[in-house]
PDB file of C-alpha atoms in Angstrom:
ATOM      1  CA  MET A   1     136.563 152.054 -19.123  1.00  0.00           C
ATOM      2  CA  VAL A   2     140.193 152.794 -18.452  1.00  0.00           C
ATOM      3  CA  CYS A   3     139.593 152.341 -14.719  1.00  0.00           C
ATOM      4  CA  LEU A   4     137.976 148.917 -15.193  1.00  0.00           C
ATOM      5  CA  SER A   5     140.805 147.747 -17.407  1.00  0.00           C
ATOM      6  CA  SER A   6     143.347 148.890 -14.836  1.00  0.00           C
ATOM      7  CA  ASN A   7     141.571 146.945 -12.043  1.00  0.00           C
ATOM      8  CA  LEU A   8     141.462 143.777 -14.132  1.00  0.00           C
ATOM      9  CA  THR A   9     145.125 144.086 -14.936  1.00  0.00           C
ATOM     10  CA  GLU A  10     146.045 144.475 -11.245  1.00  0.00           C
ATOM     11  CA  SER A  11     143.837 141.513 -10.265  1.00  0.00           C
ATOM     12  CA  ASN A  12     145.404 139.321 -12.922  1.00  0.00           C
ATOM     13  CA  LYS A  13     148.851 140.327 -11.738  1.00  0.00           C
ATOM     14  CA  ILE A  14     148.067 139.334  -8.110  1.00  0.00           C
ATOM     15  CA  ASN A  15     146.576 135.997  -9.196  1.00  0.00           C
ATOM     16  CA  ALA A  16     149.604 135.303 -11.342  1.00  0.00           C
ATOM     17  CA  GLU A  17     151.950 136.004  -8.398  1.00  0.00           C
ATOM     18  CA  MET A  18     149.949 133.693  -6.134  1.00  0.00           C
ATOM     19  CA  GLU A  19     150.002 130.897  -8.698  1.00  0.00           C
ATOM     20  CA  ALA A  20     153.735 131.337  -9.135  1.00  0.00           C
ATOM     21  CA  LYS A  21     154.301 131.038  -5.357  1.00  0.00           C
ATOM     22  CA  LYS A  22     152.141 127.951  -5.165  1.00  0.00           C
ATOM     23  CA  SER A  23     153.982 126.305  -8.050  1.00  0.00           C
ATOM     24  CA  SER A  24     157.369 127.092  -6.538  1.00  0.00           C
ATOM     25  CA  VAL A  25     156.474 125.191  -3.356  1.00  0.00           C
ATOM     26  CA  GLY A  26     156.059 122.003  -5.329  1.00  0.00           C
ATOM     27  CA  TYR A  27     152.831 120.799  -3.627  1.00  0.00           C
ATOM     28  CA  SER A  28     150.413 118.802  -5.744  1.00  0.00           C
ATOM     29  CA  ASN A  29     147.434 120.243  -3.833  1.00  0.00           C
ATOM     30  CA  ALA A  30     148.290 123.893  -4.371  1.00  0.00           C
ATOM     31  CA  GLU A  31     144.579 124.837  -4.135  1.00  0.00           C
ATOM     32  CA  HIS A  32     144.833 124.369  -0.362  1.00  0.00           C
ATOM     33  CA  LEU A  33     147.385 127.180  -0.077  1.00  0.00           C
ATOM     34  CA  GLU A  34     146.917 130.926   0.245  1.00  0.00           C
ATOM     35  CA  VAL A  35     149.117 133.982   0.510  1.00  0.00           C
ATOM     36  CA  ARG A  36     149.007 135.874   3.795  1.00  0.00           C
ATOM     37  CA  PRO A  37     149.892 139.552   4.308  1.00  0.00           C
ATOM     38  CA  GLY A  38     153.611 139.996   3.928  1.00  0.00           C
ATOM     39  CA  GLY A  39     153.797 137.502   1.080  1.00  0.00           C
ATOM     40  CA  MET A  40     153.872 134.316   3.230  1.00  0.00           C
ATOM     41  CA  LEU A  41     152.416 131.216   1.600  1.00  0.00           C
ATOM     42  CA  VAL A  42     150.428 129.136   4.130  1.00  0.00           C
ATOM     43  CA  GLN A  43     147.814 126.424   4.223  1.00  0.00           C
ATOM     44  CA  LYS A  44     144.241 127.646   4.027  1.00  0.00           C
ATOM     45  CA  ARG A  45     142.463 127.667   7.384  1.00  0.00           C
ATOM     46  CA  GLY A  46     139.799 125.011   7.705  1.00  0.00           C
ATOM     47  CA  SER A  47     141.314 122.993   4.881  1.00  0.00           C
ATOM     48  CA  ASP A  48     141.182 119.219   5.158  1.00  0.00           C
ATOM     49  CA  SER A  49     144.553 118.904   3.474  1.00  0.00           C
ATOM     50  CA  ARG A  50     147.271 117.096   5.340  1.00  0.00           C
ATOM     51  CA  LEU A  51     149.961 119.485   4.122  1.00  0.00           C
ATOM     52  CA  PRO A  52     152.356 120.507   6.910  1.00  0.00           C
ATOM     53  CA  VAL A  53     152.045 123.994   8.399  1.00  0.00           C
ATOM     54  CA  PRO A  54     155.329 125.939   8.250  1.00  0.00           C
ATOM     55  CA  THR A  55     157.133 126.618  11.534  1.00  0.00           C
ATOM     56  CA  ILE A  56     158.733 130.006  12.019  1.00  0.00           C
ATOM     57  CA  LYS A  57     161.222 131.333  14.557  1.00  0.00           C
ATOM     58  CA  VAL A  58     160.518 134.748  16.067  1.00  0.00           C
ATOM     59  CA  LYS A  59     162.643 136.900  18.340  1.00  0.00           C
ATOM     60  CA  VAL A  60     160.874 138.281  21.408  1.00  0.00           C
ATOM     61  CA  LYS A  61     162.575 140.962  23.487  1.00  0.00           C
ATOM     62  CA  TYR A  62     161.706 141.320  27.176  1.00  0.00           C
ATOM     63  CA  GLY A  63     163.663 143.906  29.125  1.00  0.00           C
ATOM     64  CA  SER A  64     167.350 143.331  28.449  1.00  0.00           C
ATOM     65  CA  GLN A  65     166.817 139.732  27.358  1.00  0.00           C
ATOM     66  CA  SER A  66     165.746 138.251  24.046  1.00  0.00           C
ATOM     67  CA  ARG A  67     164.237 134.853  23.374  1.00  0.00           C
ATOM     68  CA  HIS A  68     163.958 132.908  20.141  1.00  0.00           C
ATOM     69  CA  ILE A  69     160.680 131.008  19.939  1.00  0.00           C
ATOM     70  CA  SER A  70     159.799 128.408  17.312  1.00  0.00           C
ATOM     71  CA  ILE A  71     156.084 128.378  16.642  1.00  0.00           C
ATOM     72  CA  SER A  72     153.548 127.512  13.953  1.00  0.00           C
ATOM     73  CA  SER A  73     153.069 130.289  11.417  1.00  0.00           C
ATOM     74  CA  GLN A  74     149.292 129.976  11.882  1.00  0.00           C
ATOM     75  CA  ALA A  75     149.369 130.158  15.690  1.00  0.00           C
ATOM     76  CA  SER A  76     147.644 132.956  17.576  1.00  0.00           C
ATOM     77  CA  PHE A  77     149.339 135.590  19.681  1.00  0.00           C
ATOM     78  CA  GLY A  78     147.655 133.963  22.683  1.00  0.00           C
ATOM     79  CA  GLU A  79     149.479 130.697  21.974  1.00  0.00           C
ATOM     80  CA  LEU A  80     152.744 132.594  21.685  1.00  0.00           C
ATOM     81  CA  LYS A  81     152.067 134.243  25.063  1.00  0.00           C
ATOM     82  CA  LYS A  82     151.581 130.851  26.704  1.00  0.00           C
ATOM     83  CA  MET A  83     154.901 129.681  25.326  1.00  0.00           C
ATOM     84  CA  LEU A  84     156.567 132.850  26.593  1.00  0.00           C
ATOM     85  CA  ALA A  85     155.029 132.291  30.035  1.00  0.00           C
ATOM     86  CA  GLU A  86     157.091 129.118  30.356  1.00  0.00           C
ATOM     87  CA  HIS A  87     160.279 131.023  29.539  1.00  0.00           C
ATOM     88  CA  THR A  88     159.682 134.267  31.436  1.00  0.00           C
ATOM     89  CA  GLY A  89     157.427 133.221  34.327  1.00  0.00           C
ATOM     90  CA  ILE A  90     154.925 135.961  33.415  1.00  0.00           C
ATOM     91  CA  HIS A  91     151.337 134.734  33.262  1.00  0.00           C
ATOM     92  CA  HIS A  92     149.982 134.876  29.716  1.00  0.00           C
ATOM     93  CA  GLU A  93     147.118 137.145  30.821  1.00  0.00           C
ATOM     94  CA  GLU A  94     149.648 139.671  32.157  1.00  0.00           C
ATOM     95  CA  GLN A  95     151.540 139.934  28.851  1.00  0.00           C
ATOM     96  CA  LYS A  96     151.390 142.562  26.146  1.00  0.00           C
ATOM     97  CA  LEU A  97     152.887 141.622  22.771  1.00  0.00           C
ATOM     98  CA  ILE A  98     153.914 144.520  20.557  1.00  0.00           C
ATOM     99  CA  TYR A  99     154.506 143.969  16.854  1.00  0.00           C
ATOM    100  CA  LYS A 100     155.280 146.853  14.533  1.00  0.00           C
ATOM    101  CA  LYS A 101     154.572 149.341  17.360  1.00  0.00           C
ATOM    102  CA  LYS A 102     151.067 147.956  17.862  1.00  0.00           C
ATOM    103  CA  GLU A 103     149.720 145.790  20.681  1.00  0.00           C
ATOM    104  CA  ARG A 104     148.295 142.555  19.319  1.00  0.00           C
ATOM    105  CA  ASP A 105     145.168 140.858  20.591  1.00  0.00           C
ATOM    106  CA  SER A 106     145.558 137.302  21.905  1.00  0.00           C
ATOM    107  CA  LYS A 107     142.889 136.029  19.514  1.00  0.00           C
ATOM    108  CA  SER A 108     144.539 137.395  16.359  1.00  0.00           C
ATOM    109  CA  TYR A 109     146.865 135.197  14.286  1.00  0.00           C
ATOM    110  CA  LEU A 110     150.552 135.658  13.615  1.00  0.00           C
ATOM    111  CA  ASP A 111     150.343 135.185   9.856  1.00  0.00           C
ATOM    112  CA  VAL A 112     147.376 137.527   9.527  1.00  0.00           C
ATOM    113  CA  ALA A 113     149.368 140.231  11.334  1.00  0.00           C
ATOM    114  CA  GLY A 114     152.279 139.649   8.977  1.00  0.00           C
ATOM    115  CA  VAL A 115     154.587 137.863  11.425  1.00  0.00           C
ATOM    116  CA  LYS A 116     157.061 135.682   9.578  1.00  0.00           C
ATOM    117  CA  ASP A 117     160.292 133.840  10.175  1.00  0.00           C
ATOM    118  CA  GLY A 118     162.807 136.168  11.849  1.00  0.00           C
ATOM    119  CA  SER A 119     160.213 138.774  12.917  1.00  0.00           C
ATOM    120  CA  LYS A 120     160.888 140.743  16.095  1.00  0.00           C
ATOM    121  CA  LEU A 121     158.323 141.320  18.839  1.00  0.00           C
ATOM    122  CA  LEU A 122     158.382 143.173  22.141  1.00  0.00           C
ATOM    123  CA  LEU A 123     157.005 141.679  25.362  1.00  0.00           C
ATOM    124  CA  VAL A 124     155.748 144.080  28.061  1.00  0.00           C
ATOM    125  CA  GLU A 125     154.297 143.119  31.440  1.00  0.00           C
ATOM    126  CA  ASP A 126     150.807 144.553  32.054  1.00  0.00           C
ATOM    127  CA  ILE A 127     151.013 145.886  35.638  1.00  0.00           C
ATOM    128  CA  ALA A 128     147.288 146.759  35.811  1.00  0.00           C
ATOM    129  CA  ILE A 129     146.264 143.218  34.842  1.00  0.00           C
ATOM    130  CA  ARG A 130     148.805 141.808  37.286  1.00  0.00           C
ATOM    131  CA  GLU A 131     147.348 143.833  40.179  1.00  0.00           C
ATOM    132  CA  LYS A 132     143.834 142.836  39.160  1.00  0.00           C
ATOM    133  CA  ARG A 133     144.789 139.154  39.130  1.00  0.00           C
ATOM    134  CA  CYS A 134     146.486 139.485  42.535  1.00  0.00           C
ATOM    135  CA  LEU A 135     143.334 141.039  43.994  1.00  0.00           C
ATOM    136  CA  GLU A 136     141.239 138.296  42.426  1.00  0.00           C
ATOM    137  CA  LYS A 137     143.555 135.672  43.898  1.00  0.00           C
ATOM    138  CA  LEU A 138     143.327 137.262  47.329  1.00  0.00           C
ATOM    139  CA  LYS A 139     139.548 137.428  47.071  1.00  0.00           C
ATOM    140  CA  ASN A 140     139.311 133.760  46.099  1.00  0.00           C
ATOM    141  CA  ALA A 141     141.646 132.820  48.966  1.00  0.00           C
ATOM    142  CA  ASN A 142     139.423 134.705  51.441  1.00  0.00           C
ATOM    143  CA  ILE A 143     136.315 133.029  50.043  1.00  0.00           C
ATOM    144  CA  GLU A 144     137.959 129.618  50.393  1.00  0.00           C
ATOM    145  CA  LYS A 145     139.055 130.397  53.958  1.00  0.00           C
ATOM    146  CA  THR A 146     135.573 131.639  54.925  1.00  0.00           C
ATOM    147  CA  SER A 147     133.954 128.598  53.337  1.00  0.00           C
ATOM    148  CA  LYS A 148     136.250 126.321  55.348  1.00  0.00           C
ATOM    149  CA  SER A 149     135.415 128.220  58.554  1.00  0.00           C
ATOM    150  CA  LEU A 150     131.680 127.844  57.888  1.00  0.00           C
ATOM    151  CA  THR A 151     132.150 124.112  57.332  1.00  0.00           C
ATOM    152  CA  ASN A 152     134.003 123.755  60.642  1.00  0.00           C
ATOM    153  CA  ILE A 153     131.375 125.795  62.501  1.00  0.00           C
ATOM    154  CA  SER A 154     128.613 123.683  60.966  1.00  0.00           C
ATOM    155  CA  SER A 155     130.326 120.541  62.310  1.00  0.00           C
ATOM    156  CA  GLU A 156     130.570 122.115  65.773  1.00  0.00           C
ATOM    157  CA  VAL A 157     126.898 123.050  65.734  1.00  0.00           C
ATOM    158  CA  ASP A 158     125.952 119.498  64.716  1.00  0.00           C
ATOM    159  CA  LYS A 159     127.926 118.106  67.663  1.00  0.00           C
ATOM    160  CA  PHE A 160     126.386 120.412  70.282  1.00  0.00           C
ATOM    161  CA  ALA A 161     122.932 120.072  68.732  1.00  0.00           C
ATOM    162  CA  GLN A 162     123.005 116.410  69.729  1.00  0.00           C
ATOM    163  CA  GLN A 163     123.669 117.408  73.344  1.00  0.00           C
ATOM    164  CA  VAL A 164     120.759 119.864  73.291  1.00  0.00           C
ATOM    165  CA  THR A 165     118.497 117.145  71.892  1.00  0.00           C
ATOM    166  CA  ALA A 166     119.604 114.768  74.661  1.00  0.00           C
ATOM    167  CA  LEU A 167     118.715 117.336  77.351  1.00  0.00           C
ATOM    168  CA  GLU A 168     115.333 117.932  75.741  1.00  0.00           C
ATOM    169  CA  ALA A 169     114.684 114.178  75.745  1.00  0.00           C
ATOM    170  CA  THR A 170     115.487 114.037  79.478  1.00  0.00           C
ATOM    171  CA  ALA A 171     113.133 116.937  80.210  1.00  0.00           C
ATOM    172  CA  SER A 172     110.346 115.369  78.127  1.00  0.00           C
ATOM    173  CA  LYS A 173     110.415 112.350  80.475  1.00  0.00           C
ATOM    174  CA  GLY A 174     109.650 114.612  83.427  1.00  0.00           C
ATOM    175  CA  ARG A 175     113.167 114.491  84.825  1.00  0.00           C
ATOM    176  CA  LYS A 176     115.136 117.523  85.875  1.00  0.00           C
ATOM    177  CA  VAL A 177     118.086 118.436  83.654  1.00  0.00           C
ATOM    178  CA  SER A 178     121.404 119.655  84.968  1.00  0.00           C
ATOM    179  CA  GLU A 179     121.491 123.436  85.043  1.00  0.00           C
ATOM    180  CA  VAL A 180     125.277 123.305  84.808  1.00  0.00           C
ATOM    181  CA  ASP A 181     125.007 121.426  81.500  1.00  0.00           C
ATOM    182  CA  VAL A 182     122.426 123.908  80.252  1.00  0.00           C
ATOM    183  CA  ASP A 183     124.601 126.911  81.166  1.00  0.00           C
ATOM    184  CA  ASN A 184     127.738 125.372  79.625  1.00  0.00           C
ATOM    185  CA  LEU A 185     125.995 124.566  76.359  1.00  0.00           C
ATOM    186  CA  THR A 186     124.458 128.034  76.207  1.00  0.00           C
ATOM    187  CA  GLY A 187     127.884 129.630  76.671  1.00  0.00           C
ATOM    188  CA  ILE A 188     129.442 127.485  73.944  1.00  0.00           C
ATOM    189  CA  LEU A 189     126.667 128.265  71.478  1.00  0.00           C
ATOM    190  CA  MET A 190     126.917 131.986  72.250  1.00  0.00           C
ATOM    191  CA  THR A 191     130.649 131.813  71.440  1.00  0.00           C
ATOM    192  CA  ILE A 192     129.854 130.127  68.111  1.00  0.00           C
ATOM    193  CA  LEU A 193     127.331 132.879  67.371  1.00  0.00           C
ATOM    194  CA  VAL A 194     130.049 135.488  67.914  1.00  0.00           C
ATOM    195  CA  LYS A 195     132.356 133.593  65.516  1.00  0.00           C
ATOM    196  CA  LEU A 196     129.649 133.652  62.856  1.00  0.00           C
ATOM    197  CA  ASP A 197     129.069 137.356  63.364  1.00  0.00           C
ATOM    198  CA  GLU A 198     132.779 138.074  62.792  1.00  0.00           C
ATOM    199  CA  LEU A 199     132.843 136.259  59.429  1.00  0.00           C
ATOM    200  CA  ILE A 200     132.743 138.561  56.380  1.00  0.00           C
ATOM    201  CA  VAL A 201     131.030 136.680  53.550  1.00  0.00           C
ATOM    202  CA  GLU A 202     129.832 137.352  50.016  1.00  0.00           C
ATOM    203  CA  GLY A 203     127.531 135.687  47.513  1.00  0.00           C
ATOM    204  CA  ASP A 204     126.266 132.193  48.291  1.00  0.00           C
ATOM    205  CA  LEU A 205     128.203 132.096  51.570  1.00  0.00           C
ATOM    206  CA  LYS A 206     125.824 134.714  53.008  1.00  0.00           C
ATOM    207  CA  LEU A 207     122.983 132.190  52.871  1.00  0.00           C
ATOM    208  CA  GLN A 208     125.121 129.506  54.534  1.00  0.00           C
ATOM    209  CA  LYS A 209     126.120 131.906  57.300  1.00  0.00           C
ATOM    210  CA  ARG A 210     122.526 132.983  57.927  1.00  0.00           C
ATOM    211  CA  THR A 211     121.388 129.338  58.049  1.00  0.00           C
ATOM    212  CA  GLN A 212     123.964 128.517  60.753  1.00  0.00           C
ATOM    213  CA  GLU A 213     123.042 131.651  62.742  1.00  0.00           C
ATOM    214  CA  LYS A 214     119.384 130.622  62.780  1.00  0.00           C
ATOM    215  CA  ARG A 215     120.295 127.111  63.930  1.00  0.00           C
ATOM    216  CA  VAL A 216     122.437 128.360  66.807  1.00  0.00           C
ATOM    217  CA  GLN A 217     119.818 130.899  67.908  1.00  0.00           C
ATOM    218  CA  LYS A 218     117.174 128.173  67.913  1.00  0.00           C
ATOM    219  CA  TYR A 219     119.265 125.882  70.153  1.00  0.00           C
ATOM    220  CA  ILE A 220     119.981 128.746  72.557  1.00  0.00           C
ATOM    221  CA  GLU A 221     116.237 129.462  72.796  1.00  0.00           C
ATOM    222  CA  ASN A 222     115.559 125.777  73.486  1.00  0.00           C
ATOM    223  CA  LEU A 223     118.134 125.788  76.293  1.00  0.00           C
ATOM    224  CA  ASP A 224     116.507 128.893  77.788  1.00  0.00           C
ATOM    225  CA  LYS A 225     113.180 127.058  77.794  1.00  0.00           C
ATOM    226  CA  LEU A 226     114.749 124.072  79.559  1.00  0.00           C
ATOM    227  CA  LYS A 227     116.166 126.355  82.242  1.00  0.00           C
ATOM    228  CA  LEU A 228     112.797 128.042  82.681  1.00  0.00           C
ATOM    229  CA  ASN A 229     111.052 124.676  83.001  1.00  0.00           C
ATOM    230  CA  ASN A 230     113.597 123.692  85.664  1.00  0.00           C
ATOM    231  CA  SER A 231     112.748 126.812  87.634  1.00  0.00           C
ATOM    232  CA  VAL A 232     108.986 126.161  87.411  1.00  0.00           C
ATOM    233  CA  THR A 233     109.466 122.548  88.544  1.00  0.00           C
ATOM    234  CA  SER A 234     111.505 123.699  91.549  1.00  0.00           C
ATOM    235  CA  ASN A 235     108.794 126.175  92.597  1.00  0.00           C
ATOM    236  CA  LYS A 236     106.146 123.487  92.375  1.00  0.00           C
ATOM    237  CA  GLY A 237     108.248 121.273  94.593  1.00  0.00           C
ATOM    238  CA  ASP A 238     108.363 124.013  97.260  1.00  0.00           C
ATOM    239  CA  HIS A 239     104.536 123.915  97.566  1.00  0.00           C
ATOM    240  CA  SER A 240     104.355 120.189  98.302  1.00  0.00           C
ATOM    241  CA  PRO A 241     102.816 119.158 101.756  1.00  0.00           C
ATOM    242  CA  LEU A 242     106.173 118.016 103.103  1.00  0.00           C
ATOM    243  CA  LYS A 243     107.839 121.276 102.164  1.00  0.00           C
ATOM    244  CA  LYS A 244     104.963 123.244 103.726  1.00  0.00           C
ATOM    245  CA  LYS A 245     105.319 121.401 107.058  1.00  0.00           C
ATOM    246  CA  GLU A 246     109.074 122.011 107.074  1.00  0.00           C
ATOM    247  CA  LYS A 247     108.570 125.707 106.428  1.00  0.00           C
ATOM    248  CA  GLU A 248     105.859 126.005 109.130  1.00  0.00           C
ATOM    249  CA  LYS A 249     108.103 124.263 111.626  1.00  0.00           C
ATOM    250  CA  GLU A 250     110.971 126.565 110.820  1.00  0.00           C
ATOM    251  CA  LYS A 251     108.645 129.553 111.222  1.00  0.00           C
ATOM    252  CA  GLU A 252     107.376 128.295 114.589  1.00  0.00           C
ATOM    253  CA  ASN A 253     110.922 127.775 115.874  1.00  0.00           C
ATOM    254  CA  SER A 254     111.806 131.291 114.830  1.00  0.00           C
ATOM    255  CA  VAL A 255     108.789 132.731 116.701  1.00  0.00           C
ATOM    256  CA  ASN A 256     109.632 130.768 119.867  1.00  0.00           C
ATOM    257  CA  GLN A 257     113.192 132.028 119.826  1.00  0.00           C
ATOM    258  CA  LEU A 258     112.017 135.637 119.478  1.00  0.00           C
ATOM    259  CA  GLN A 259     109.547 135.261 122.395  1.00  0.00           C
ATOM    260  CA  ALA A 260     112.259 133.778 124.625  1.00  0.00           C
ATOM    261  CA  LYS A 261     114.549 136.697 123.929  1.00  0.00           C
ATOM    262  CA  GLU A 262     111.753 139.165 124.682  1.00  0.00           C
ATOM    263  CA  LYS A 263     111.064 137.568 128.106  1.00  0.00           C
ATOM    264  CA  GLN A 264     114.707 137.795 129.047  1.00  0.00           C
ATOM    265  CA  ARG A 265     114.679 141.513 128.354  1.00  0.00           C
ATOM    266  CA  ASN A 266     111.626 142.096 130.676  1.00  0.00           C
ATOM    267  CA  LEU A 267     112.884 140.129 133.770  1.00  0.00           C
ATOM    268  CA  PRO A 268     113.156 142.296 137.090  1.00  0.00           C
ATOM    269  CA  LEU A 269     116.600 142.999 138.492  1.00  0.00           C
ATOM    270  CA  LYS A 270     117.437 140.416 141.285  1.00  0.00           C
ATOM    271  CA  GLN A 271     119.171 141.217 144.613  1.00  0.00           C
ATOM    272  CA  SER A 272     122.709 140.125 144.978  1.00  0.00           C
ATOM    273  CA  GLY A 273     123.885 138.232 148.062  1.00  0.00           C
ATOM    274  CA  SER A 274     126.898 140.506 148.567  1.00  0.00           C
ATOM    275  CA  PHE A 275     124.946 143.682 149.123  1.00  0.00           C
ATOM    276  CA  VAL A 276     121.450 144.953 150.015  1.00  0.00           C
ATOM    277  CA  ILE A 277     119.648 147.706 148.234  1.00  0.00           C
ATOM    278  CA  THR A 278     117.890 150.056 150.727  1.00  0.00           C
ATOM    279  CA  THR A 279     116.160 153.389 150.583  1.00  0.00           C
ATOM    280  CA  ARG A 280     117.467 154.506 153.994  1.00  0.00           C
ATOM    281  CA  TRP A 281     119.820 157.402 153.569  1.00  0.00           C
ATOM    282  CA  GLU A 282     122.751 158.058 155.910  1.00  0.00           C
ATOM    283  CA  THR A 283     123.064 161.645 157.108  1.00  0.00           C
ATOM    284  CA  PHE A 284     126.158 163.457 158.201  1.00  0.00           C
ATOM    285  CA  GLU A 285     126.221 166.217 160.748  1.00  0.00           C
TER     286      GLU A 285
END
């Protein structure tokens, strides 16, 4: 019974203090006010009242420098960090705010933590977060660069694909395509394939890279087929009647030349007019 009475007395005392603070402010709509930790009287959160929210000035120390920041008493530590980013150049995600020897979360509120006019806070740069953000930036830059390279390669492939299609159209009409053009296009497409192979990609870019590789490989195969068809057409041309007659004639000429050379080798040795060959031997005594 004594315990209950004590609790009621304490509760009544707190309510009386709150009412006294509200009355001292002089607002007609005192029901929209509440006392925050540290004794600060502020407007209730979520209230539709148009009562102004008090502005406080806090002192934030960073290294050897100190900054005085004016901010709403109901602002979050995250909002304070963004304001400090403008003054210090440190990204708000790389900041640590220490109040009463405790790091404060960005989502927590100043008044709830007991921050009031004239309070002192300590700003510390989070090196680990900074390194993480730098790595993330570098990663995003590489992704952007790779994406741009894939776009450029895709444009190149589109351009040379038109040339391959033109050669295929020529071949489909029964005409012979230029082997020089075929070889040049094949070399260019092979170079593009090497470029694609050297690209290091992640995520969705892998699919884009693979799509371009398949396209290039397909065009190279088509060019190989064109070259093969050229070779077959040339061989067929060699078996035409006119070609056969030319080859037979060349063969006959070659045989005649060989026979003429053979006859020259088998001719008997002729007598020369300057001397006479005889079998009579001269003897000496």
